[in-house]
Coordinates of C-alpha atoms and ligand atoms in Angstrom, one line a residue:
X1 CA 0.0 0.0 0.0
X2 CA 1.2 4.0 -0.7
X3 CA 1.7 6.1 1.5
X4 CA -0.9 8.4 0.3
X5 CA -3.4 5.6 0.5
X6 CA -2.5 4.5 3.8
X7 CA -3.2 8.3 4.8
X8 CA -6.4 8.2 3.1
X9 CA -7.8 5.4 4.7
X10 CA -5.6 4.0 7.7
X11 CA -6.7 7.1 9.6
X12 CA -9.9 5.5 11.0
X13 CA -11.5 2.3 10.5
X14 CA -14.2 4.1 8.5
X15 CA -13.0 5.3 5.1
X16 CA -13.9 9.1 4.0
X17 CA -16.2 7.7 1.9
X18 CA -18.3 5.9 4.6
X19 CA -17.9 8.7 6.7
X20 CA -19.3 11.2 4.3
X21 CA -22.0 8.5 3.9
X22 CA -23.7 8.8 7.4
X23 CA -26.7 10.6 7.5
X24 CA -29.1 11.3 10.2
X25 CA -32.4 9.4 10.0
X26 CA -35.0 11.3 11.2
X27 CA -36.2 11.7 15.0
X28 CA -39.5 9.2 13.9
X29 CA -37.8 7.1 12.2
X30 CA -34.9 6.5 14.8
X31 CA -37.4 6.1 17.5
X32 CA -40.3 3.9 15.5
X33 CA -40.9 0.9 18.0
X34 CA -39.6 -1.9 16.5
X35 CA -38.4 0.0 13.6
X36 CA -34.4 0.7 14.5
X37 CA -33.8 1.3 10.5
X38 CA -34.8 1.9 7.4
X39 CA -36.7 -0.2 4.3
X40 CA -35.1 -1.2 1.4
X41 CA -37.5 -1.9 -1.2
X42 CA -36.7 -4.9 -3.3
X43 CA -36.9 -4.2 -7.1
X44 CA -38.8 -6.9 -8.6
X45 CA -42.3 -8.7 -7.3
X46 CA -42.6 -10.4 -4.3
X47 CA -44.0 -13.9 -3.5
X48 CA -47.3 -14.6 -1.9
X49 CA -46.7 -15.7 1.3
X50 CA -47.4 -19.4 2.7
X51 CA -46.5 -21.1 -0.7
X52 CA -42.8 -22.5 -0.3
X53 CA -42.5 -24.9 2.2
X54 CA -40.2 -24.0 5.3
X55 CA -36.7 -25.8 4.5
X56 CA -34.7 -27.2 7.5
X57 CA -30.9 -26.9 7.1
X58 CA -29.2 -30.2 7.5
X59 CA -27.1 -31.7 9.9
X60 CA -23.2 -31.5 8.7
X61 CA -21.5 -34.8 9.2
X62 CA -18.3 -35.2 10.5
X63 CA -15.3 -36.0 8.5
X64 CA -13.7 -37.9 10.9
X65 CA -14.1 -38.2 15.4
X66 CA -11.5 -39.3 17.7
X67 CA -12.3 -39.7 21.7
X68 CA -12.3 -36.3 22.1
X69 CA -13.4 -34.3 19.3
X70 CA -15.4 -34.5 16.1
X71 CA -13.8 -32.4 13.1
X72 CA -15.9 -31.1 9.8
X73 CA -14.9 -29.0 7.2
X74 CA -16.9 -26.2 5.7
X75 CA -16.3 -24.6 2.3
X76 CA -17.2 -20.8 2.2
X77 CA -18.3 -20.3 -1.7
X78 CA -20.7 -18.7 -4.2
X79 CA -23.6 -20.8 -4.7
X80 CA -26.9 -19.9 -6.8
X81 CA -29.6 -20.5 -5.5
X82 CA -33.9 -20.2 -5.5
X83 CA -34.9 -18.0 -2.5
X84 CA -37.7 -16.6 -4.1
X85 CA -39.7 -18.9 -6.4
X86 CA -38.2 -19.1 -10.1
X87 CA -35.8 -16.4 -9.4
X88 CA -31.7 -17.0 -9.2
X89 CA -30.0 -15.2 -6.2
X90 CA -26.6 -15.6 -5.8
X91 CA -25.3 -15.9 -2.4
X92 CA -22.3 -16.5 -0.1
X93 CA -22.4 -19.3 1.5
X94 CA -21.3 -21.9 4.0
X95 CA -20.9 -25.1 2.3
X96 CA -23.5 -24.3 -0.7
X97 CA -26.7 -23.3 1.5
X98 CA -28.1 -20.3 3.1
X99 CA -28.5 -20.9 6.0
X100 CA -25.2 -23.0 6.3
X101 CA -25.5 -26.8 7.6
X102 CA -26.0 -26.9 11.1
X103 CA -23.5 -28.1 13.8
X104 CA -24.8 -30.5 16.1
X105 CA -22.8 -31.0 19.3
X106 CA -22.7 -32.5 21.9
X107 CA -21.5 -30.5 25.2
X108 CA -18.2 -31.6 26.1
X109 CA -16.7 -32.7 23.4
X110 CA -14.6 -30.7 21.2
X111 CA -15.6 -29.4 17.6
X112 CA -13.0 -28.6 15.0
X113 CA -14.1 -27.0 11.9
X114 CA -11.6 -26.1 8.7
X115 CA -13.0 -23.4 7.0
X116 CA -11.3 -22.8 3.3
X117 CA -12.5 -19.6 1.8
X118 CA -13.4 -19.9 -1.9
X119 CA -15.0 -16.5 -1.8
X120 CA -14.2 -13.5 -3.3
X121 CA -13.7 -11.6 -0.1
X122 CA -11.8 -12.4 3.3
X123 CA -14.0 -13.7 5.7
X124 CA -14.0 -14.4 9.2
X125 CA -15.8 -16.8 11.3
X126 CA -17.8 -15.9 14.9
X127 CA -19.3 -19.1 17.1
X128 CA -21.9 -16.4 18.6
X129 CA -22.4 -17.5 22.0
X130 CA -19.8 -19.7 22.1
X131 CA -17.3 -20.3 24.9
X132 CA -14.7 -20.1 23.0
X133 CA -10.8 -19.9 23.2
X134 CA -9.6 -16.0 21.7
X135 CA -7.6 -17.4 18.7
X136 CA -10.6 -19.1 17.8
X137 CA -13.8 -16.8 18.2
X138 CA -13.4 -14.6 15.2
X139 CA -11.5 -11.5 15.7
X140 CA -12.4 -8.9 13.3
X141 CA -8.9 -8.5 11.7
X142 CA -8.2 -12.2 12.1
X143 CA -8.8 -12.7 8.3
X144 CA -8.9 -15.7 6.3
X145 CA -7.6 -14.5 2.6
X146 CA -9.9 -16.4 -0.1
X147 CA -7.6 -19.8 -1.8
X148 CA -4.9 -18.7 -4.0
X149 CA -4.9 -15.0 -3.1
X150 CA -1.3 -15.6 -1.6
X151 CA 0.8 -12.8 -2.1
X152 CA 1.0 -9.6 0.4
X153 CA 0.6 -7.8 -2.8
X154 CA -3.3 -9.9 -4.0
X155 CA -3.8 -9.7 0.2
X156 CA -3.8 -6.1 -0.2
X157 CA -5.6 -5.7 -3.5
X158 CA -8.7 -7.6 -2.1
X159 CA -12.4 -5.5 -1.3
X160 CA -12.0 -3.9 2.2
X161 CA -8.3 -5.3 3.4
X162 CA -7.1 -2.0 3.2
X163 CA -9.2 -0.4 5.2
X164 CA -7.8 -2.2 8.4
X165 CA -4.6 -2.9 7.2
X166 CA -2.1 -0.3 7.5
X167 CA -3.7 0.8 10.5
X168 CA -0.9 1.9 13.1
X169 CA -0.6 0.0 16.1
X170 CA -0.7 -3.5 17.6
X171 CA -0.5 -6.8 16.4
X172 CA -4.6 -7.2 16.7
X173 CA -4.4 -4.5 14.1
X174 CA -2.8 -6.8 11.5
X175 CA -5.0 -9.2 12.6
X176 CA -4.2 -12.7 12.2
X177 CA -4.2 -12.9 8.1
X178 CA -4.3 -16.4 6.8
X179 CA -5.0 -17.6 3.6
X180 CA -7.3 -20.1 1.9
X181 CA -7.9 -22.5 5.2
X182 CA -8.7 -21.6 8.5
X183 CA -8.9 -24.1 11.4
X184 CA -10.7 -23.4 14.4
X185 CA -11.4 -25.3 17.8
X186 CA -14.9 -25.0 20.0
X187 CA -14.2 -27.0 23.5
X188 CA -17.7 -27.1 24.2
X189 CA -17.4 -26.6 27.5
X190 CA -20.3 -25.1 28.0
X191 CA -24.4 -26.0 28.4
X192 CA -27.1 -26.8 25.7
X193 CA -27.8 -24.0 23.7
X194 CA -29.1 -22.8 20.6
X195 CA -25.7 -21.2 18.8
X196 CA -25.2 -19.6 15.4
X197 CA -22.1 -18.7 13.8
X198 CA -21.8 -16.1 11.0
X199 CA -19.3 -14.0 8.9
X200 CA -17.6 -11.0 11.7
X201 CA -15.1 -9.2 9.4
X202 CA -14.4 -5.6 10.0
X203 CA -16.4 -3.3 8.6
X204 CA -18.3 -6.0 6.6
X205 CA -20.5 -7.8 8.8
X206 CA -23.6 -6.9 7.7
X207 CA -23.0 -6.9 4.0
X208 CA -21.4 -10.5 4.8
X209 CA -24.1 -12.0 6.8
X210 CA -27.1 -9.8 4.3
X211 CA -25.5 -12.3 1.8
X212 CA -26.2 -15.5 3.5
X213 CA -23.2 -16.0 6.0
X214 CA -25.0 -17.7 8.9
X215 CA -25.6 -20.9 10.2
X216 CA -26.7 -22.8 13.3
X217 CA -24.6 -24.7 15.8
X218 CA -26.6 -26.5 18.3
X219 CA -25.3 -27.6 21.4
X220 CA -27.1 -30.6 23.2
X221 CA -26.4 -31.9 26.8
X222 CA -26.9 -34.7 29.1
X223 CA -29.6 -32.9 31.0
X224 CA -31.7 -31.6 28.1
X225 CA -31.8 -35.2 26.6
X226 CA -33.2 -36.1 29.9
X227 CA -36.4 -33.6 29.8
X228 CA -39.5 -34.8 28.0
X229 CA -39.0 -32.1 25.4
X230 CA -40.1 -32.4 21.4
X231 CA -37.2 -33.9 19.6
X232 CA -36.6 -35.4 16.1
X233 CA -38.7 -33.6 13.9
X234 CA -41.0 -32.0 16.0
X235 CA -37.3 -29.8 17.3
X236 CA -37.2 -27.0 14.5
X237 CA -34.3 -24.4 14.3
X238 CA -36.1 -21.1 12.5
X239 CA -33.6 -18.6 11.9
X240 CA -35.9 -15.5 11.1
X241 CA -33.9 -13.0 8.8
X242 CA -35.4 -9.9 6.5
X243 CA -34.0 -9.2 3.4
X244 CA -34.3 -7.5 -0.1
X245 CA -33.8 -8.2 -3.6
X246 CA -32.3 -6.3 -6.3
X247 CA -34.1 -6.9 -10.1
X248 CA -31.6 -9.4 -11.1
X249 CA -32.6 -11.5 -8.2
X250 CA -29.0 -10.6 -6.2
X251 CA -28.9 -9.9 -2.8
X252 CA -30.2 -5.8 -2.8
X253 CA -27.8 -4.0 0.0
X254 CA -26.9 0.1 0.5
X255 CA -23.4 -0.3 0.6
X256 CA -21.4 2.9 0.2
X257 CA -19.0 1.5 -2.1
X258 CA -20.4 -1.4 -4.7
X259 CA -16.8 -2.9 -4.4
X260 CA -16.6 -3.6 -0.6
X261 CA -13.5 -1.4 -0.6
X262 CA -14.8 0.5 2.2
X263 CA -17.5 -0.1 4.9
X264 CA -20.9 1.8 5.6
X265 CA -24.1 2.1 4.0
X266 CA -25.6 5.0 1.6
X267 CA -27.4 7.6 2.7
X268 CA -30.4 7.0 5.3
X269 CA -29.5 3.4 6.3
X270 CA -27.1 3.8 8.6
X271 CA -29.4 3.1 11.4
X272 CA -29.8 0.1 9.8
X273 CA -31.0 -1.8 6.7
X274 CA -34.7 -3.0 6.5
X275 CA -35.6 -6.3 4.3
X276 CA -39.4 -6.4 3.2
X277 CA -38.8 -10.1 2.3
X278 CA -39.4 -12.4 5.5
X279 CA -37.1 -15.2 5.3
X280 CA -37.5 -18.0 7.3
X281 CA -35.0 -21.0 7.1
X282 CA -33.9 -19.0 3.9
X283 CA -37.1 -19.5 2.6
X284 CA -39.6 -16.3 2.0
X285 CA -42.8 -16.8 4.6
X286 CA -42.6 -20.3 4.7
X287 CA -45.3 -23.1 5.4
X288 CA -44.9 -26.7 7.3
X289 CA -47.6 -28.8 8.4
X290 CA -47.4 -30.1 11.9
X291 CA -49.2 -32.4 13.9
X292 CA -51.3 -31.5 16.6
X293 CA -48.3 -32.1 19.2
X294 CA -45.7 -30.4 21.0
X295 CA -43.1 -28.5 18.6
X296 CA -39.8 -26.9 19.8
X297 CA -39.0 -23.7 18.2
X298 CA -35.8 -22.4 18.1
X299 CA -36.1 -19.0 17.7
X300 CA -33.2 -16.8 16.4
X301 CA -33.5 -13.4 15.0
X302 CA -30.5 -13.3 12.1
X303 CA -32.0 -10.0 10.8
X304 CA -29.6 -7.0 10.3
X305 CA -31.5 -4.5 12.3
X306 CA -34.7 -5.7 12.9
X307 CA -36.8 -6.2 15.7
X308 CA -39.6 -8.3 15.9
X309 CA -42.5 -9.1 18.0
X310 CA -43.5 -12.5 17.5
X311 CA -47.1 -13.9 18.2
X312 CA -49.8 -16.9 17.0
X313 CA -52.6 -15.6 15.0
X314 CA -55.0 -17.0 15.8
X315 CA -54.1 -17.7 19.4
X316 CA -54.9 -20.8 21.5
X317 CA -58.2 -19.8 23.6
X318 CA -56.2 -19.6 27.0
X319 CA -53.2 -17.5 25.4
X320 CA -50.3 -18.3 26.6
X321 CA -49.3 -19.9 23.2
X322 CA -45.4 -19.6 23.5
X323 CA -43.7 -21.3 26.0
X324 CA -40.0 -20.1 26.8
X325 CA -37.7 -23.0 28.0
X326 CA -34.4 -21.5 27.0
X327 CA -32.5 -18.2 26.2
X328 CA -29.5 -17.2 24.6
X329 CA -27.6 -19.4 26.9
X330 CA -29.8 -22.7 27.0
X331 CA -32.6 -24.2 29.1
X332 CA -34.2 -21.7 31.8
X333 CA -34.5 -22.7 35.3
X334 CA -38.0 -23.1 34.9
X335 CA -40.7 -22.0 31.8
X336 CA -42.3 -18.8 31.1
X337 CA -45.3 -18.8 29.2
X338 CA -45.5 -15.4 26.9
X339 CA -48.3 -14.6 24.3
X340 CA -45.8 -12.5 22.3
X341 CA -42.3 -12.2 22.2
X342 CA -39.5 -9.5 21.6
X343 CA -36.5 -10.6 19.7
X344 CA -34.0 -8.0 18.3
X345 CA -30.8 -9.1 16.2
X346 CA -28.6 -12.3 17.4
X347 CA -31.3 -13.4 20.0
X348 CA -32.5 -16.9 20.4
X349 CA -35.6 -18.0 22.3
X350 CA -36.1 -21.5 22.5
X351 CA -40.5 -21.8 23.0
X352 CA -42.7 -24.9 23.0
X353 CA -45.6 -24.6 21.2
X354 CA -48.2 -27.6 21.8
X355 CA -50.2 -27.1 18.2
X356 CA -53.2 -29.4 19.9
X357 CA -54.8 -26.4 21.3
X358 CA -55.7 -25.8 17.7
X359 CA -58.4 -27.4 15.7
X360 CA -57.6 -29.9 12.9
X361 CA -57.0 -28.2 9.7
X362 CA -56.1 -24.7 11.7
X363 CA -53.9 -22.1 10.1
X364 CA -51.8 -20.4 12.6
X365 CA -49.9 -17.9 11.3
X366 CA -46.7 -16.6 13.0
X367 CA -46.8 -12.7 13.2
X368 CA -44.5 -10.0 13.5
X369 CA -46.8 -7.3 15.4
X370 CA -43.5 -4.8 14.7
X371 CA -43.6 -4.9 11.1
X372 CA -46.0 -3.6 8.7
X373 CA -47.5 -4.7 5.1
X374 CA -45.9 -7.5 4.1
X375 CA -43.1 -7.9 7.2
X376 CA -46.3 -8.2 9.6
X377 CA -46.3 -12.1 7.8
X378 CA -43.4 -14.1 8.9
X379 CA -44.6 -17.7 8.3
X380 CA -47.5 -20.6 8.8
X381 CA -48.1 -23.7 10.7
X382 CA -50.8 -25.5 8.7
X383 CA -52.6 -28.0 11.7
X384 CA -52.7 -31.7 10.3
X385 CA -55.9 -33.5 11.3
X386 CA -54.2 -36.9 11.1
X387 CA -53.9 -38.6 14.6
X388 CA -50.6 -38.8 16.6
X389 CA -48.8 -39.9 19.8
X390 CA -47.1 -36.8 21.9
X391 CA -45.4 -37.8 24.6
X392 CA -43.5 -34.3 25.0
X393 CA -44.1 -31.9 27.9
X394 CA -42.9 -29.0 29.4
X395 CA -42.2 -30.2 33.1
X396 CA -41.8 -27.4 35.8
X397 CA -38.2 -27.8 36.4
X398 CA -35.7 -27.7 33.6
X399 CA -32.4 -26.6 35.4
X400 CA -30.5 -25.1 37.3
X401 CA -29.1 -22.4 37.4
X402 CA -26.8 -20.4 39.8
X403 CA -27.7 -16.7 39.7
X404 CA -24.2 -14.9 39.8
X405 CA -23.8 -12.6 43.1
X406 CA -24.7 -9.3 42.8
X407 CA -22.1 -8.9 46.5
X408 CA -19.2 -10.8 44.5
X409 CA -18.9 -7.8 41.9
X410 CA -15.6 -6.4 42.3
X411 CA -15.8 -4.1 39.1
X412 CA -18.5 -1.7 37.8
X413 CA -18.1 -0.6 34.2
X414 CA -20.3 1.9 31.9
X415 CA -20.6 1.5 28.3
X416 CA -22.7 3.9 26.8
X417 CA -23.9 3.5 22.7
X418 CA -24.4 6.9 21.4
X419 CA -24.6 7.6 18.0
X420 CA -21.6 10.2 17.3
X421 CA -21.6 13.5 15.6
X422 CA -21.7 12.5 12.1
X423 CA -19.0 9.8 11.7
X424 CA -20.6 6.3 13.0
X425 CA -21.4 4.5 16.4
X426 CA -19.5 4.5 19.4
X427 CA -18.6 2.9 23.1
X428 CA -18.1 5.5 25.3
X429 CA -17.8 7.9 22.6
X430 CA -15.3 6.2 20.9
X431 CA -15.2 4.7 17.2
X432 CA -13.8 1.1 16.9
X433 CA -10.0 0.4 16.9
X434 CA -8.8 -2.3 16.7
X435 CA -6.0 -3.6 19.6
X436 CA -7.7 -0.1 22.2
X437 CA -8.9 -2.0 25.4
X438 CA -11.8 -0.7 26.8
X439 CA -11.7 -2.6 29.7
X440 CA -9.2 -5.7 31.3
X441 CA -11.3 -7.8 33.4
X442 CA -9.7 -10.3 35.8
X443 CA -10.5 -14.3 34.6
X444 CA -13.2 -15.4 37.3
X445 CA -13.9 -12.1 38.8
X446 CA -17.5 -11.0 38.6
X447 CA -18.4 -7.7 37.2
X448 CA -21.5 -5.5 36.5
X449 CA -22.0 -4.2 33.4
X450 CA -23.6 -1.0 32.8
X451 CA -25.1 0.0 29.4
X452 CA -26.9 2.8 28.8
X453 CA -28.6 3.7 25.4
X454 CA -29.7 6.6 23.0
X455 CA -31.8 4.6 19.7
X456 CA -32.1 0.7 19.6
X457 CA -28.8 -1.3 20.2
X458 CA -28.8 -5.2 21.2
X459 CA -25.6 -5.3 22.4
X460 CA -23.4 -8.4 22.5
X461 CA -21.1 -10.1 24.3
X462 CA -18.3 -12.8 23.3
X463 CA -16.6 -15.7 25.1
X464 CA -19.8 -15.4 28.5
X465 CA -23.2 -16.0 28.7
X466 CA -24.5 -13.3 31.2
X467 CA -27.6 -12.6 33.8
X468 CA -29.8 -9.2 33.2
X469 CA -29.5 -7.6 36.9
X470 CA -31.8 -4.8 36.2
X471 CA -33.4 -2.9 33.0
X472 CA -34.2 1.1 34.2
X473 CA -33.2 1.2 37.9
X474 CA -36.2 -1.9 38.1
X475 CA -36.4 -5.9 37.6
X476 CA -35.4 -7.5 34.2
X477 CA -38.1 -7.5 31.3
X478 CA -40.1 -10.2 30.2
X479 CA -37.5 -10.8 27.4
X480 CA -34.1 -10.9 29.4
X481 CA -34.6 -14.7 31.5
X482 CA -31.9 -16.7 31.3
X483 CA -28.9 -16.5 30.4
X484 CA -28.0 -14.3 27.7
X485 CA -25.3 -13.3 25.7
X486 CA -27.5 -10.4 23.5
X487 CA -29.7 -8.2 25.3
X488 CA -31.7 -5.2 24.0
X489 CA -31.4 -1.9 24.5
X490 CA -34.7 0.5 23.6
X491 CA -34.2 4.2 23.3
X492 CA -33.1 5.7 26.6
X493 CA -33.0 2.6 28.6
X494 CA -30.2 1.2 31.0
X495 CA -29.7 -2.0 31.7
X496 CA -27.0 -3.2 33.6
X497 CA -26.4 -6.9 33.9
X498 CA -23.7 -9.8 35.8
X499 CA -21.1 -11.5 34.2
X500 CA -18.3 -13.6 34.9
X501 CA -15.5 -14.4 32.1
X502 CA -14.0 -17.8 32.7
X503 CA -11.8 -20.3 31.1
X504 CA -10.1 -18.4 28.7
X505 CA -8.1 -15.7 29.0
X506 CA -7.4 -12.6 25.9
X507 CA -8.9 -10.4 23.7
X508 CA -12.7 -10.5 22.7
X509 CA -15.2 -7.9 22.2
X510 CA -18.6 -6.2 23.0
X511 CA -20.5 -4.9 20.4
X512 CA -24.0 -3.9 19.3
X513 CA -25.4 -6.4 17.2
X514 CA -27.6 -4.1 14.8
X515 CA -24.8 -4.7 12.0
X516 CA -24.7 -2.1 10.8
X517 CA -24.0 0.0 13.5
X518 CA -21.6 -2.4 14.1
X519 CA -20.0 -2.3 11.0
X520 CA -19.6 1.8 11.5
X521 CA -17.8 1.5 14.6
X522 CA -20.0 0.1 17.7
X523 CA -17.5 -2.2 18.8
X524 CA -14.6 -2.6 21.4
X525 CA -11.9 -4.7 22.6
X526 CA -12.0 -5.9 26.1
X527 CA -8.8 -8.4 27.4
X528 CA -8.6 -10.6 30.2
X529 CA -6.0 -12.2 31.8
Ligands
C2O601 CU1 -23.0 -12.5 16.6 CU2 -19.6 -10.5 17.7 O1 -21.4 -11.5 17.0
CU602 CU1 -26.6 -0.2 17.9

């Protein structure tokens, strides 16, 4: 890289260009409820809804185990593929599919994926909610080069290297560059959960992840195979995701720059991009048929930016219709019972739904009470009439779990998410650099988090699952049970919760998870040791 270019662009993570290309969404639209963004209308007709049926993304196989550890290998490519019916999108993907093949595993055993890049852009790979080792969760600069781009020289001619290479500074800065394969190691120390994992590089997150780089990972345990849950095929994964399409059937996205050179979003959208395609599964407002049993849902909202409040239509007669058993960080203590629920980006809730309070041959269509038009539709559940045995139920108890001590906390720390004059979103009015500590927790100590708000941000966590201690100066909201590694932040709230990092120590980061924002700068380092 020249000098002059490195002056042009290593100055800040965000590029003049993306900088210039922040503008200020108006005070309605910024604090719509439910509405932390702004639509992008696809360019060519939509589906009708409830006519493709709602895929499942299958189980990857191992390529080999050993005692400890099964290992699989993912290839990150191009693939075209029929997201809306007779139309050709082309998307990145992991392995071929959007979303990627899912992970089982199986808590306490290790899982070792290769990942070889065959895209035409670095990528990097995040186990969200994973308890994972630093060299191993995803970094932001901790590229992987796509095959045969070898040379510093091709390394630096790729779409958006630049604009974090060259940056002064630490080693994180470089990042970890390698090229064409990538191997990385989850433990799996850690409870049942509902996991995803999905593209994290700098500045490119959201155009990364818009273009199908997301998957599931499911951890399973000893103690959840012991509960009476729905398994098999009445256990669904539904990764809920809103996007647009261009007329050519491509993925439609507001970058700044068509090239990926540089990060950010075009004018208007950079509180966050708006789909007004549901996709469920990758699949636009799906359909299955169930039986009038039990059904896990695995909730997870892979959406850029939005927000959803999910509810039956029609509901059961008693209400009640979802039934939490778990959170971002596995089973809950015990259930709660909601008749709608809140999910903002890179949640999961994990709900039982028992479709025999509904008549034979009922249609119960799964709402989004946040969206409007066409995004109020997410997908169906057609009621068979055929009969079946059930012998899933939601007992009383599903866990333990230890509530962290609010009189162990030995650290206080405030992170506030502001939107900042102009150029982004910051941390404690900071933009995003790489290898800058904002805060050095001790392993094993506990520590209360403060964060405080001004718009929407679900902020994020990596390596611990946390507990909400308090949202406004009051008890947790309906939404924040469990254990978490996400939680959201409306306009103007505070919510401080408890964590505890463990295990592993190093560098990982806290973020918000509208993408984003993320991607202009609403990120920081914190290291442990
Ligand atoms: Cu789901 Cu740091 O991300
Ligand atoms: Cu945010």
């Amino acid at each position: 890289m020249n000098r002059r270019r490195f002056l042009r662009l290593g100055a800040s993570v965000l590029g003049a260009g993306a900088l210039a290309a922040v503008a200020v969404p108006s005070a309605a639209l910024l604090l719509a409820e439910g509405r932390p963004g702004r639509l992008l209308d696809s360019d060519l007709p939509l589906p009708d809804a409830f006519q493709v049926p709602l895929p499942v993304p299958k189980t990857l196989a191992p390529v080999r185990t050993d005692a400890g550890a099964d290992y699989y290998e993912i290839t990150q490519q191009v693939a075209r593929l029929e997201i809306l019916p007779g139309v050709t999108t082309e998307a990145w993907t992991y392995g071929g599919t959007f979303p990627g093949p899912t992970i089982a595993a199986r808590s306490g055993r290790a899982v070792v994926v290769k990942h070889r890049n065959e895209l035409p852009v670095p990528s990097v790979v995040h186990l969200h909610g994973g308890h994972t080792p630093a060299d191993s969760d995803g970094y932001p600069t901790d590229l992987l080069m796509p095959v045969g781009s070898s040379s510093d020289h091709a390394a630096h001619a790729m779409p958006g290297v630049h604009a974090m290479n060259g940056m002064p500074g630490t080693e994180h800065a470089k990042g970890r560059t390698v090229t064409g394969e990538r191997t990385l190691t989850y433990p799996g120390l850690q409870r049942a959960a509902t996991l995803w994992y999905h593209d994290h590089r700098m500045g490119f997150t959201g155009p990364g992840v818009w273009r199908g780089l997301a998957g599931f990972h499911l951890l399973h345990d000893e103690e959840e195979a012991s509960l009476p849950l729905p398994r098999g095929d009445r256990d669904l994964p539904l990764m809920i995701a809103d996007r647009s399409f261009a007329g050519d059937g491509s993925f439609h996205y507001p970058s700044a720059d068509a090239t990926l050179a540089e990060p950010g979003v075009t004018d208007g959208y950079a509180n966050g991009v708006l789909g007004d395609v549901i996709l469920v599964n990758g699949a636009p407002w799906p359909r299955v048929d169930v039986d009038r049993a039990h059904y896990r849902l695995r909730l997870l909202n892979a959406s850029n930016a939005r927000l959803y409040r999910l509810e039956l239509d029609p509901q059961p007669s008693d209400g009640d219709a979802l039934v939490q058993i778990g959170s971002d960080g596995g089973l809950l203590a015990a259930p709660v019972a909601h008749d709608a629920i809140e999910i903002a980006p890179a949640e999961r809730f994990d709900v039982v739904v028992d479709f025999s309070r509904y008549a034979p041959g009922t249609q119960v269509r799964l709402m989004n009470r946040f969206g409007s038009g066409r995004t109020e539709e997410v997908m169906r559940f057609d009621v068979s009439s055929r009969a079946v045995t059930d012998d899933a139920r939601v007992p009383d108890t599903l866990s333990t779990i230890a509530g962290l001590d609010p009189k162990a906390v030995t650290v206080t720390r405030d992170f506030a998410f502001r939107r900042s004059r102009g150029d982004g979103w910051t941390i404690n009015g900071d933009l995003y650099e790489p290898g800058r500590d904002l805060a050095a927790p001790a392993l094993g100590a506990t520590e209360l988090w403060r964060f405080t708000s001004d718009l929407h941000h679900p902020v994020h966590l990596h390596l611990d699952q946390f507990q909400v201690h308090s949202r406004n100066g009051k008890e947790p909201g309906p939404y924040d049970a469990g254990w978490k590694d996400t939680v959201d932040l409306r306009p103007a709230e505070a919510v401080e919760v408890l964590v505890r990092f463990s295990d592993y120590a190093g560098t990982y980061m806290i973020h918000c998870h509208n993408l984003e924002h993320e991607d202009m700068a609403m990120m920081a380092d914190f290291t442990i040791s």
